[in-house]
Amino acid sequence: MKRGYAMKFSIRRFNEWLIVVLFAILVPVLFSFVRGGDSLLPYNWHYIFNPHPSTVLIGLAAVDAIEMFGGGKPAGFSIIWETASMYLNVVLYLMIGPYLLLMGYRKAILNENRSKPWYWYIGAVICIGSLSVIPTELLKQKVFSNTKESAAESRTKDLMRAELAEVGFATAQHEILQDGVDESFQVEDLNMEGLKFQHEVESVQSDTLITLVASTPEQPDYQVTMEVRPYNRSVLKQRN
């Protein structure tokens, strides 16, 4: 009798968790179907049940990275529906879900056959969804940080190449107009103000080939080299 009861008990527990797993799979699929195509719900409703709220930050950060790359000013973050929903997600997955699961267990203990109440299933589904939140959020935050750093580095490299081109043209002009390039020539001789990067003369091969190098302490492993040929049809040739 006890063995039969134990078997029945274990089967019921298995069925309970099977129902939870099925709901954990079907609910996101159904919700995606409802808001896809001819949506029955507004598109931004999906933020309410977003198990990975940092996707909002990633999206806004991507826009800021594009602005930084283009020389604009990043907008930053403000309180809008999408950002406010992140707090709702935290409450839902880290507070409401565990609370419903715990209350369901307590209710089942008081029940003679240990059957779970309906809100236990909701709490269990939410908790399963929350299991992927922390590792996914850590990974996405890493991607967010790398994306922002990469955008800043790319912009610095573009500015360095552009400024080196200006120095190269000034060098060619200095030689053509003033015949002023020899082995003692330095970038400082151009009297260019407002240079943001370090520019040096790597070599001077008579007045037909001057090699310049641009660098910055912010990226010590990266430099740009430019060959200046004042009397050639192709005056500038740049190498990374």
Short mmCIF file of C-alpha atoms in Angstrom, two decimals:
data_model
loop_
_atom_site.label_atom_id
_atom_site.label_comp_id
_atom_site.label_asym_id
_atom_site.label_seq_id
_atom_site.Cartn_x
_atom_site.Cartn_y
_atom_site.Cartn_z
CA MET A 1 0.00 0.00 0.00
CA LYS A 2 2.77 2.37 0.94
CA ARG A 3 4.71 1.40 -2.18
CA GLY A 4 1.67 2.10 -4.37
CA TYR A 5 1.13 5.43 -2.67
CA ALA A 6 4.80 6.36 -3.13
CA MET A 7 4.62 5.46 -6.82
CA LYS A 8 1.44 7.47 -7.24
CA PHE A 9 3.06 10.35 -5.38
CA SER A 10 6.17 10.33 -7.58
CA ILE A 11 4.11 10.11 -10.79
CA ARG A 12 2.04 13.09 -9.67
CA ARG A 13 5.20 15.09 -8.92
CA PHE A 14 6.60 14.13 -12.32
CA ASN A 15 3.38 15.23 -14.00
CA GLU A 16 3.41 18.53 -12.16
CA TRP A 17 6.90 19.36 -13.37
CA LEU A 18 6.07 18.09 -16.83
CA ILE A 19 3.18 20.55 -16.97
CA VAL A 20 5.53 23.33 -15.81
CA VAL A 21 8.09 22.51 -18.50
CA LEU A 22 5.40 22.39 -21.20
CA PHE A 23 4.06 25.76 -20.12
CA ALA A 24 7.59 27.18 -20.00
CA ILE A 25 7.98 26.18 -23.66
CA LEU A 26 4.49 26.92 -24.94
CA VAL A 27 3.89 30.30 -23.30
CA PRO A 28 6.81 32.11 -25.02
CA VAL A 29 5.89 30.49 -28.34
CA LEU A 30 2.25 31.50 -27.98
CA PHE A 31 3.15 35.01 -26.89
CA SER A 32 5.50 35.39 -29.85
CA PHE A 33 2.74 34.20 -32.17
CA VAL A 34 0.23 36.64 -30.70
CA ARG A 35 2.50 39.66 -31.15
CA GLY A 36 3.91 38.57 -34.51
CA GLY A 37 2.42 39.26 -37.95
CA ASP A 38 -1.07 40.63 -37.48
CA SER A 39 -0.41 41.39 -33.85
CA LEU A 40 -3.28 41.25 -31.42
CA LEU A 41 -1.21 43.16 -28.88
CA PRO A 42 0.99 46.26 -29.21
CA TYR A 43 4.55 45.26 -30.07
CA ASN A 44 6.14 46.83 -26.99
CA TRP A 45 4.02 44.68 -24.66
CA HIS A 46 6.68 42.01 -24.92
CA TYR A 47 8.91 44.11 -22.64
CA ILE A 48 6.66 43.14 -19.72
CA PHE A 49 7.74 39.49 -20.00
CA ASN A 50 11.30 40.04 -21.19
CA PRO A 51 13.52 37.51 -19.33
CA HIS A 52 16.62 39.36 -20.54
CA PRO A 53 16.00 43.02 -19.69
CA SER A 54 19.53 44.08 -20.60
CA THR A 55 18.55 43.75 -24.27
CA VAL A 56 17.05 47.20 -23.78
CA LEU A 57 20.42 48.52 -22.62
CA ILE A 58 22.20 46.77 -25.48
CA GLY A 59 19.87 48.36 -28.02
CA LEU A 60 20.21 51.85 -26.58
CA ALA A 61 23.97 51.41 -26.24
CA ALA A 62 24.22 50.33 -29.88
CA VAL A 63 22.50 53.57 -30.92
CA ASP A 64 24.90 55.55 -28.73
CA ALA A 65 27.87 53.67 -30.21
CA ILE A 66 26.75 54.61 -33.72
CA GLU A 67 26.43 58.23 -32.64
CA MET A 68 29.91 58.16 -31.10
CA PHE A 69 31.36 56.58 -34.23
CA GLY A 70 29.77 59.30 -36.36
CA GLY A 71 31.09 62.04 -34.10
CA GLY A 72 27.74 62.80 -32.49
CA LYS A 73 26.82 63.02 -28.84
CA PRO A 74 25.32 59.87 -27.30
CA ALA A 75 21.80 60.32 -25.98
CA GLY A 76 22.35 58.16 -22.91
CA PHE A 77 19.52 56.59 -20.96
CA SER A 78 16.28 58.11 -19.81
CA ILE A 79 13.12 56.80 -18.17
CA ILE A 80 10.91 55.57 -20.98
CA TRP A 81 8.63 52.55 -21.24
CA GLU A 82 11.45 50.25 -22.38
CA THR A 83 13.86 51.20 -19.58
CA ALA A 84 11.11 51.22 -16.93
CA SER A 85 10.14 47.70 -18.00
CA MET A 86 13.55 46.46 -16.86
CA TYR A 87 12.53 47.12 -13.26
CA LEU A 88 9.25 45.28 -13.84
CA ASN A 89 11.22 42.33 -15.19
CA VAL A 90 13.42 42.24 -12.09
CA VAL A 91 10.38 42.26 -9.81
CA LEU A 92 8.63 39.58 -11.88
CA TYR A 93 11.49 37.11 -12.26
CA LEU A 94 13.37 37.61 -9.02
CA MET A 95 10.54 38.40 -6.59
CA ILE A 96 7.03 37.47 -7.78
CA GLY A 97 8.07 34.13 -9.30
CA PRO A 98 9.92 32.79 -6.23
CA TYR A 99 7.14 34.14 -3.97
CA LEU A 100 4.40 32.26 -5.86
CA LEU A 101 6.51 29.09 -5.91
CA LEU A 102 7.15 29.23 -2.16
CA MET A 103 3.55 30.01 -1.31
CA GLY A 104 2.47 27.12 -3.54
CA TYR A 105 4.71 24.72 -1.66
CA ARG A 106 3.36 25.92 1.67
CA LYS A 107 -0.21 25.50 0.47
CA ALA A 108 0.57 21.98 -0.80
CA ILE A 109 2.00 20.94 2.58
CA LEU A 110 -1.33 21.79 4.21
CA ASN A 111 -3.20 19.77 1.59
CA GLU A 112 -3.80 16.08 2.36
CA ASN A 113 -2.78 14.81 -1.09
CA ARG A 114 -0.04 17.44 -1.48
CA SER A 115 -1.50 18.79 -4.73
CA LYS A 116 -0.13 22.15 -5.86
CA PRO A 117 -2.36 25.23 -6.24
CA TRP A 118 -2.60 27.02 -9.58
CA TYR A 119 -0.26 29.84 -8.60
CA TRP A 120 2.52 27.32 -7.89
CA TYR A 121 2.58 26.49 -11.61
CA ILE A 122 2.85 30.18 -12.51
CA GLY A 123 5.66 30.68 -10.03
CA ALA A 124 7.48 27.58 -11.30
CA VAL A 125 7.27 28.75 -14.93
CA ILE A 126 8.57 32.21 -13.98
CA CYS A 127 11.43 30.69 -11.97
CA ILE A 128 12.45 28.46 -14.87
CA GLY A 129 12.56 31.53 -17.08
CA SER A 130 14.62 33.39 -14.51
CA LEU A 131 17.29 30.65 -14.46
CA SER A 132 18.66 31.99 -17.74
CA VAL A 133 18.61 35.63 -16.65
CA ILE A 134 21.86 35.90 -14.69
CA PRO A 135 24.30 34.08 -17.07
CA THR A 136 22.70 35.71 -20.10
CA GLU A 137 22.80 39.15 -18.52
CA LEU A 138 26.49 38.76 -17.63
CA LEU A 139 27.28 37.75 -21.21
CA LYS A 140 25.26 40.61 -22.69
CA GLN A 141 26.84 43.15 -20.37
CA LYS A 142 30.24 41.93 -21.57
CA VAL A 143 29.10 42.34 -25.18
CA PHE A 144 27.75 45.80 -24.35
CA SER A 145 31.06 46.85 -22.82
CA ASN A 146 33.07 45.46 -25.74
CA THR A 147 30.78 47.14 -28.29
CA LYS A 148 31.14 50.52 -26.65
CA GLU A 149 34.92 50.19 -26.34
CA SER A 150 35.20 48.98 -29.93
CA ALA A 151 33.20 51.95 -31.20
CA ALA A 152 35.41 54.38 -29.28
CA GLU A 153 38.58 52.69 -30.56
CA SER A 154 37.32 52.70 -34.16
CA ARG A 155 36.49 56.39 -33.95
CA THR A 156 39.95 57.14 -32.53
CA LYS A 157 41.59 55.24 -35.40
CA ASP A 158 39.49 57.09 -37.98
CA LEU A 159 40.39 60.45 -36.45
CA MET A 160 44.06 59.47 -36.36
CA ARG A 161 44.06 58.50 -40.05
CA ALA A 162 42.23 61.70 -41.01
CA GLU A 163 44.62 63.90 -39.03
CA LEU A 164 47.65 62.12 -40.46
CA ALA A 165 46.31 62.83 -43.96
CA GLU A 166 46.18 66.54 -43.06
CA VAL A 167 49.77 66.38 -41.82
CA GLY A 168 50.78 64.55 -44.99
CA PHE A 169 49.23 67.19 -47.27
CA ALA A 170 50.86 69.95 -45.21
CA THR A 171 54.20 68.18 -45.55
CA ALA A 172 53.85 67.90 -49.32
CA GLN A 173 52.84 71.57 -49.52
CA HIS A 174 55.80 72.53 -47.31
CA GLU A 175 58.23 70.84 -49.68
CA ILE A 176 56.65 72.10 -52.90
CA LEU A 177 56.19 75.72 -51.83
CA GLN A 178 59.14 76.19 -49.50
CA ASP A 179 61.54 73.42 -50.51
CA GLY A 180 61.77 72.78 -46.82
CA VAL A 181 62.01 69.00 -46.41
CA ASP A 182 65.41 67.53 -45.63
CA GLU A 183 66.82 65.02 -43.14
CA SER A 184 66.32 67.48 -40.28
CA PHE A 185 62.63 67.99 -41.07
CA GLN A 186 60.18 67.49 -38.20
CA VAL A 187 56.38 67.72 -38.03
CA GLU A 188 56.78 70.69 -35.69
CA ASP A 189 58.23 72.64 -38.64
CA LEU A 190 54.72 72.73 -40.16
CA ASN A 191 53.44 74.87 -37.28
CA MET A 192 50.12 73.01 -37.25
CA GLU A 193 48.02 73.79 -34.20
CA GLY A 194 45.40 71.63 -32.53
CA LEU A 195 46.87 68.22 -33.41
CA LYS A 196 45.33 65.59 -31.14
CA PHE A 197 47.74 62.75 -31.93
CA GLN A 198 51.48 62.23 -31.98
CA HIS A 199 53.07 62.58 -35.42
CA GLU A 200 56.69 61.75 -36.15
CA VAL A 201 58.93 61.61 -39.20
CA GLU A 202 60.06 58.01 -39.57
CA SER A 203 62.38 58.59 -42.53
CA VAL A 204 63.24 61.10 -45.25
CA GLN A 205 64.53 59.76 -48.55
CA SER A 206 65.52 63.00 -50.26
CA ASP A 207 62.54 65.19 -51.15
CA THR A 208 60.61 62.51 -53.01
CA LEU A 209 59.59 60.25 -50.15
CA ILE A 210 58.81 61.22 -46.58
CA THR A 211 57.40 58.60 -44.21
CA LEU A 212 55.23 59.81 -41.34
CA VAL A 213 53.88 57.85 -38.38
CA ALA A 214 50.86 58.71 -36.18
CA SER A 215 50.21 57.18 -32.78
CA THR A 216 48.37 57.81 -29.51
CA PRO A 217 49.02 56.72 -25.90
CA GLU A 218 45.41 55.57 -25.69
CA GLN A 219 46.16 52.75 -28.16
CA PRO A 220 49.88 52.00 -27.82
CA ASP A 221 49.67 48.90 -30.04
CA TYR A 222 48.23 50.78 -33.01
CA GLN A 223 49.86 53.27 -35.34
CA VAL A 224 49.30 54.59 -38.86
CA THR A 225 52.10 55.04 -41.40
CA MET A 226 51.88 57.38 -44.38
CA GLU A 227 54.20 57.80 -47.33
CA VAL A 228 54.30 61.32 -48.73
CA ARG A 229 55.54 61.79 -52.30
CA PRO A 230 55.22 65.53 -53.05
CA TYR A 231 56.08 65.21 -56.75
CA ASN A 232 54.12 62.04 -57.50
CA ARG A 233 50.59 61.84 -58.92
CA SER A 234 49.68 59.78 -55.84
CA VAL A 235 50.84 62.16 -53.17
CA LEU A 236 49.74 60.16 -50.11
CA LYS A 237 49.77 56.44 -49.42
CA GLN A 238 48.57 55.29 -46.01
CA ARG A 239 49.28 51.99 -44.24
CA ASN A 240 47.79 50.77 -40.97
#
